[in-house]
Short mmCIF file of C-alpha atoms in Angstrom, two decimals:
data_model
loop_
_atom_site.label_atom_id
_atom_site.label_comp_id
_atom_site.label_asym_id
_atom_site.label_seq_id
_atom_site.Cartn_x
_atom_site.Cartn_y
_atom_site.Cartn_z
CA MET V 1 -1.48 -19.23 -32.16
CA GLU V 2 -5.04 -18.21 -31.28
CA ARG V 3 -4.74 -19.80 -27.85
CA PHE V 4 -1.41 -18.04 -27.34
CA GLU V 5 -3.02 -14.71 -28.20
CA ARG V 6 -5.91 -15.37 -25.79
CA GLU V 7 -3.54 -16.22 -22.94
CA VAL V 8 -1.52 -13.07 -23.61
CA LYS V 9 -4.67 -10.95 -23.54
CA THR V 10 -5.87 -12.64 -20.34
CA LEU V 11 -2.56 -11.96 -18.61
CA HIS V 12 -2.54 -8.39 -19.89
CA ALA V 13 -6.04 -7.74 -18.52
CA ALA V 14 -5.12 -9.19 -15.11
CA LEU V 15 -2.01 -7.01 -14.92
CA GLU V 16 -3.91 -3.88 -15.84
CA GLN V 17 -6.48 -4.59 -13.12
CA ALA V 18 -3.75 -5.14 -10.51
CA GLN V 19 -1.94 -2.03 -11.68
CA ALA V 20 -5.10 0.06 -11.38
CA THR V 21 -5.66 -1.24 -7.85
CA LEU V 22 -2.08 -0.50 -6.79
CA THR V 23 -2.33 3.12 -7.94
CA SER V 24 -5.95 3.83 -6.97
CA SER V 25 -6.46 7.00 -4.92
CA LYS V 26 -9.51 5.59 -3.11
CA PHE V 27 -7.24 3.97 -0.54
CA ALA V 28 -6.36 7.43 0.79
CA ARG V 29 -9.69 7.34 2.64
CA MET V 30 -8.92 4.01 4.33
CA THR V 31 -7.28 3.47 7.68
CA LEU V 32 -3.82 1.92 7.68
CA LYS V 33 -5.25 -1.42 8.78
CA GLU V 34 -7.87 -1.38 6.02
CA HIS V 35 -5.24 -0.40 3.47
CA LEU V 36 -2.94 -3.21 4.62
CA ALA V 37 -5.76 -5.77 4.51
CA GLN V 38 -6.61 -4.75 0.94
CA ARG V 39 -2.97 -5.00 -0.16
CA GLN V 40 -2.67 -8.44 1.42
CA ARG V 41 -5.78 -9.60 -0.44
CA LEU V 42 -4.37 -8.23 -3.70
CA LEU V 43 -1.06 -9.99 -3.10
CA SER V 44 -2.95 -13.23 -2.52
CA GLU V 45 -4.88 -12.74 -5.77
CA MET V 46 -1.60 -12.12 -7.59
CA GLU V 47 -0.70 -15.75 -7.01
CA ASN V 48 -2.88 -16.37 -10.08
CA PHE V 49 -0.24 -14.57 -12.13
CA LYS V 50 1.98 -17.63 -11.84
CA GLN V 51 -0.57 -19.87 -13.54
CA GLN V 52 -1.28 -17.26 -16.20
CA VAL V 53 2.42 -16.79 -16.91
CA LEU V 54 2.88 -20.56 -17.13
CA ALA V 55 -0.04 -20.74 -19.57
CA VAL V 56 1.59 -18.09 -21.77
CA GLN V 57 4.95 -19.85 -21.60
CA GLY V 58 3.33 -23.19 -22.41
CA CYS V 59 1.58 -21.82 -25.48
CA GLN V 60 4.75 -20.15 -26.68
CA SER V 61 6.78 -23.33 -26.28
CA VAL V 62 4.19 -25.30 -28.26
CA LEU V 63 4.63 -22.86 -31.15
CA ARG V 64 8.33 -23.74 -31.20
CA VAL V 65 9.28 -20.28 -32.40
CA PRO V 66 13.06 -19.97 -32.88
CA GLU V 67 14.68 -17.64 -30.35
CA GLU V 68 15.96 -15.30 -33.07
CA VAL V 69 12.41 -14.95 -34.38
CA VAL V 70 10.87 -14.20 -30.97
CA THR V 71 12.33 -10.68 -30.89
CA SER V 72 10.83 -9.88 -34.27
CA LEU V 73 7.28 -10.94 -33.41
CA SER V 74 5.20 -8.34 -31.58
CA ILE V 75 3.06 -10.91 -29.79
CA CYS V 76 6.15 -12.73 -28.50
CA ARG V 77 7.80 -9.52 -27.33
CA THR V 78 4.58 -8.59 -25.58
CA ALA V 79 4.38 -11.99 -23.88
CA VAL V 80 7.92 -11.63 -22.55
CA SER V 81 7.29 -8.07 -21.37
CA LEU V 82 4.07 -9.03 -19.61
CA GLN V 83 5.84 -11.82 -17.75
CA GLN V 84 8.42 -9.30 -16.53
CA GLU V 85 5.68 -6.88 -15.54
CA ALA V 86 3.88 -9.56 -13.54
CA SER V 87 7.04 -10.00 -11.48
CA ARG V 88 7.41 -6.24 -10.98
CA LEU V 89 3.81 -5.84 -9.89
CA GLN V 90 4.14 -8.59 -7.30
CA HIS V 91 7.35 -7.03 -6.01
CA THR V 92 5.61 -3.65 -5.71
CA ALA V 93 2.68 -5.16 -3.80
CA ILE V 94 5.12 -6.84 -1.41
CA GLN V 95 6.94 -3.55 -0.84
CA GLN V 96 3.65 -1.77 -0.16
CA CYS V 97 2.60 -4.48 2.31
CA ASN V 98 5.91 -4.12 4.14
CA ILE V 99 5.54 -0.34 4.39
CA LEU V 100 1.98 -0.61 5.66
CA GLN V 101 2.77 -3.43 8.08
CA GLU V 102 5.53 -1.41 9.74
CA ALA V 103 3.25 1.64 9.89
CA VAL V 104 0.42 -0.36 11.48
CA VAL V 105 2.74 -1.73 14.17
CA GLN V 106 4.01 1.78 14.99
CA TYR V 107 0.48 3.21 14.92
CA GLU V 108 -0.73 0.60 17.41
CA GLN V 109 2.16 1.46 19.72
CA TYR V 110 1.15 5.12 19.62
CA GLU V 111 -2.45 4.18 20.33
CA GLN V 112 -1.37 2.10 23.31
CA GLU V 113 0.63 5.03 24.70
CA VAL V 114 -2.36 7.33 24.26
CA ARG V 115 -4.64 4.92 26.15
CA HIS V 116 -2.08 4.71 28.97
CA LEU V 117 -1.85 8.52 29.22
CA GLN V 118 -5.64 8.85 29.15
CA GLY V 119 -5.81 6.41 32.06
CA LEU V 120 -3.31 8.51 34.03
CA MET V 121 -5.32 11.65 33.28
CA GLU V 122 -8.56 10.07 34.45
CA GLU V 123 -6.87 8.89 37.65
CA ALA V 124 -5.49 12.38 38.35
CA HIS V 125 -8.90 13.96 37.73
CA ARG V 126 -10.50 11.40 40.04
CA VAL V 127 -8.05 12.21 42.84
CA ILE V 128 -8.73 15.95 42.51
CA GLN V 129 -12.49 15.50 42.44
CA ASP V 130 -12.78 12.85 45.16
CA GLU V 131 -10.30 14.23 47.68
CA PRO V 132 -12.23 16.15 50.36
CA VAL V 133 -11.16 19.74 50.89
CA SER V 134 -9.56 20.29 54.26
CA THR V 135 -10.77 23.55 55.82
CA SER V 136 -9.93 22.93 59.48
CA ASN V 137 -6.16 22.86 59.10
CA ILE V 138 -4.30 25.52 57.12
CA GLN V 139 -1.22 23.37 56.66
CA GLU V 140 -3.26 20.45 55.38
CA LEU V 141 -5.13 22.80 53.04
CA GLN V 142 -1.88 24.25 51.69
CA ALA V 143 -0.47 20.75 51.16
CA GLN V 144 -3.67 19.74 49.42
CA ILE V 145 -3.53 22.79 47.16
CA LEU V 146 0.08 22.02 46.25
CA HIS V 147 -0.86 18.42 45.53
CA HIS V 148 -3.75 19.48 43.32
CA GLU V 149 -1.47 21.92 41.47
CA GLU V 150 1.01 19.10 40.95
CA LEU V 151 -1.75 16.86 39.61
CA ALA V 152 -3.01 19.65 37.35
CA GLN V 153 0.52 20.09 35.99
CA ARG V 154 0.72 16.36 35.34
CA ILE V 155 -2.63 16.45 33.53
CA ARG V 156 -1.36 19.27 31.29
CA GLY V 157 1.74 17.20 30.59
CA TYR V 158 -0.38 14.16 29.73
CA GLN V 159 -2.52 16.29 27.40
CA GLU V 160 0.57 17.61 25.62
CA GLN V 161 1.91 14.08 25.18
CA ILE V 162 -1.44 12.86 23.84
CA THR V 163 -1.58 15.78 21.39
CA SER V 164 1.95 14.95 20.25
CA LEU V 165 1.11 11.26 19.81
CA ASN V 166 -2.05 12.10 17.86
CA SER V 167 0.04 14.28 15.56
CA LYS V 168 2.52 11.43 15.14
CA CYS V 169 -0.35 9.09 14.22
CA LYS V 170 -1.59 11.48 11.55
CA MET V 171 1.93 12.03 10.18
CA LEU V 172 2.63 8.30 10.19
CA THR V 173 -0.58 7.60 8.28
CA MET V 174 0.17 10.31 5.74
CA LYS V 175 3.76 9.16 5.18
CA ALA V 176 2.81 5.49 4.86
CA LYS V 177 0.07 6.19 2.33
CA HIS V 178 2.31 8.60 0.44
CA ALA V 179 5.11 6.03 0.32
CA THR V 180 2.81 3.39 -1.14
CA MET V 181 1.56 5.80 -3.79
CA LEU V 182 5.13 6.72 -4.72
CA LEU V 183 5.47 3.17 -5.97
CA ALA V 184 4.01 4.71 -9.09
CA VAL V 185 3.80 3.70 -12.71
CA ASN V 186 5.78 5.67 -15.26
CA GLU V 187 6.49 4.68 -18.82
CA THR V 188 10.13 4.89 -19.78
CA PRO V 189 11.26 5.52 -23.35
CA GLY V 190 12.68 2.04 -23.73
CA GLU V 191 9.51 0.32 -22.61
CA LYS V 192 6.95 2.12 -24.75
CA GLN V 193 5.85 0.24 -27.83
CA SER V 194 6.28 1.80 -31.21
CA ASP V 195 3.22 2.53 -33.37
CA SER V 196 4.14 -0.29 -35.71
CA ASP V 197 4.42 -2.74 -32.82
CA SER V 198 1.05 -1.64 -31.48
CA GLY V 199 -0.50 -2.02 -34.90
CA SER V 200 0.93 -5.49 -35.30
CA LEU V 201 -0.30 -6.48 -31.89
CA ARG V 202 -3.82 -5.31 -32.62
CA LYS V 203 -3.83 -7.26 -35.87
CA SER V 204 -2.45 -10.43 -34.34
CA CYS V 205 -4.06 -10.26 -30.93
CA ASP V 206 -7.37 -8.55 -31.49
CA SER V 207 -9.41 -10.99 -33.48
CA ASP V 208 -12.50 -9.77 -31.55
CA GLY V 209 -12.00 -6.20 -32.75
CA SER V 210 -11.15 -4.64 -29.38
CA ALA V 211 -7.92 -2.68 -29.05
CA VAL V 212 -5.18 -3.88 -26.74
CA THR V 213 -2.72 -1.32 -25.42
CA VAL V 214 0.26 -2.75 -23.63
CA ARG V 215 1.90 -0.56 -21.03
CA LEU V 216 5.21 -1.61 -19.57
CA PRO V 217 5.75 0.56 -16.48
CA ALA V 218 8.92 1.13 -14.50
CA TRP V 219 8.33 0.82 -10.77
CA ILE V 220 10.39 3.22 -8.67
CA LEU V 221 10.59 2.39 -4.98
CA PHE V 222 10.92 5.21 -2.47
CA LEU V 223 11.46 3.55 0.89
#
């Protein structure tokens, strides 16, 4: 039983750490690529959940607790709930990675378009600056003026497109980060432990004197 309690506490601690990472506000200061890289690392680390869940299941099976008794034991109910939460957390991390991956692809496309437009602007500026002014022929001068006005109009158009794309980049970043944060943790009435359950868990699971609070969140996906 002591080993079972230790494995349950270990799994609980790992889930709380992952949960805290998933909902941390510090990622708002990261770029989309940095945010995606962090989520991918977290998802990789979550592979350890499988071993921890198996350890909990193995300990529980060794106890050979009858199925009808499992529901009456706080530690067993907690073990089952934590296994379900591990699955939900992994699913949430996957959803966040998908959102961020799509956003990064779109962001890079916008960046590529901006670089292309900047190249066109630089070329138009170069033509205006390098083209010698014709003063000997009025018709050539008028044609040159019209050409320069056309180039200037193009440059203004490029600038407007770049401004629009920059706005799209900012909006895309904001929406992607907001969508990942909306994968938030909320306790639902059916998942919250009663005081008696919590007391039993502390007695059975906290032989070291530290309190264990089990939260069983509901993950709501806004995609």
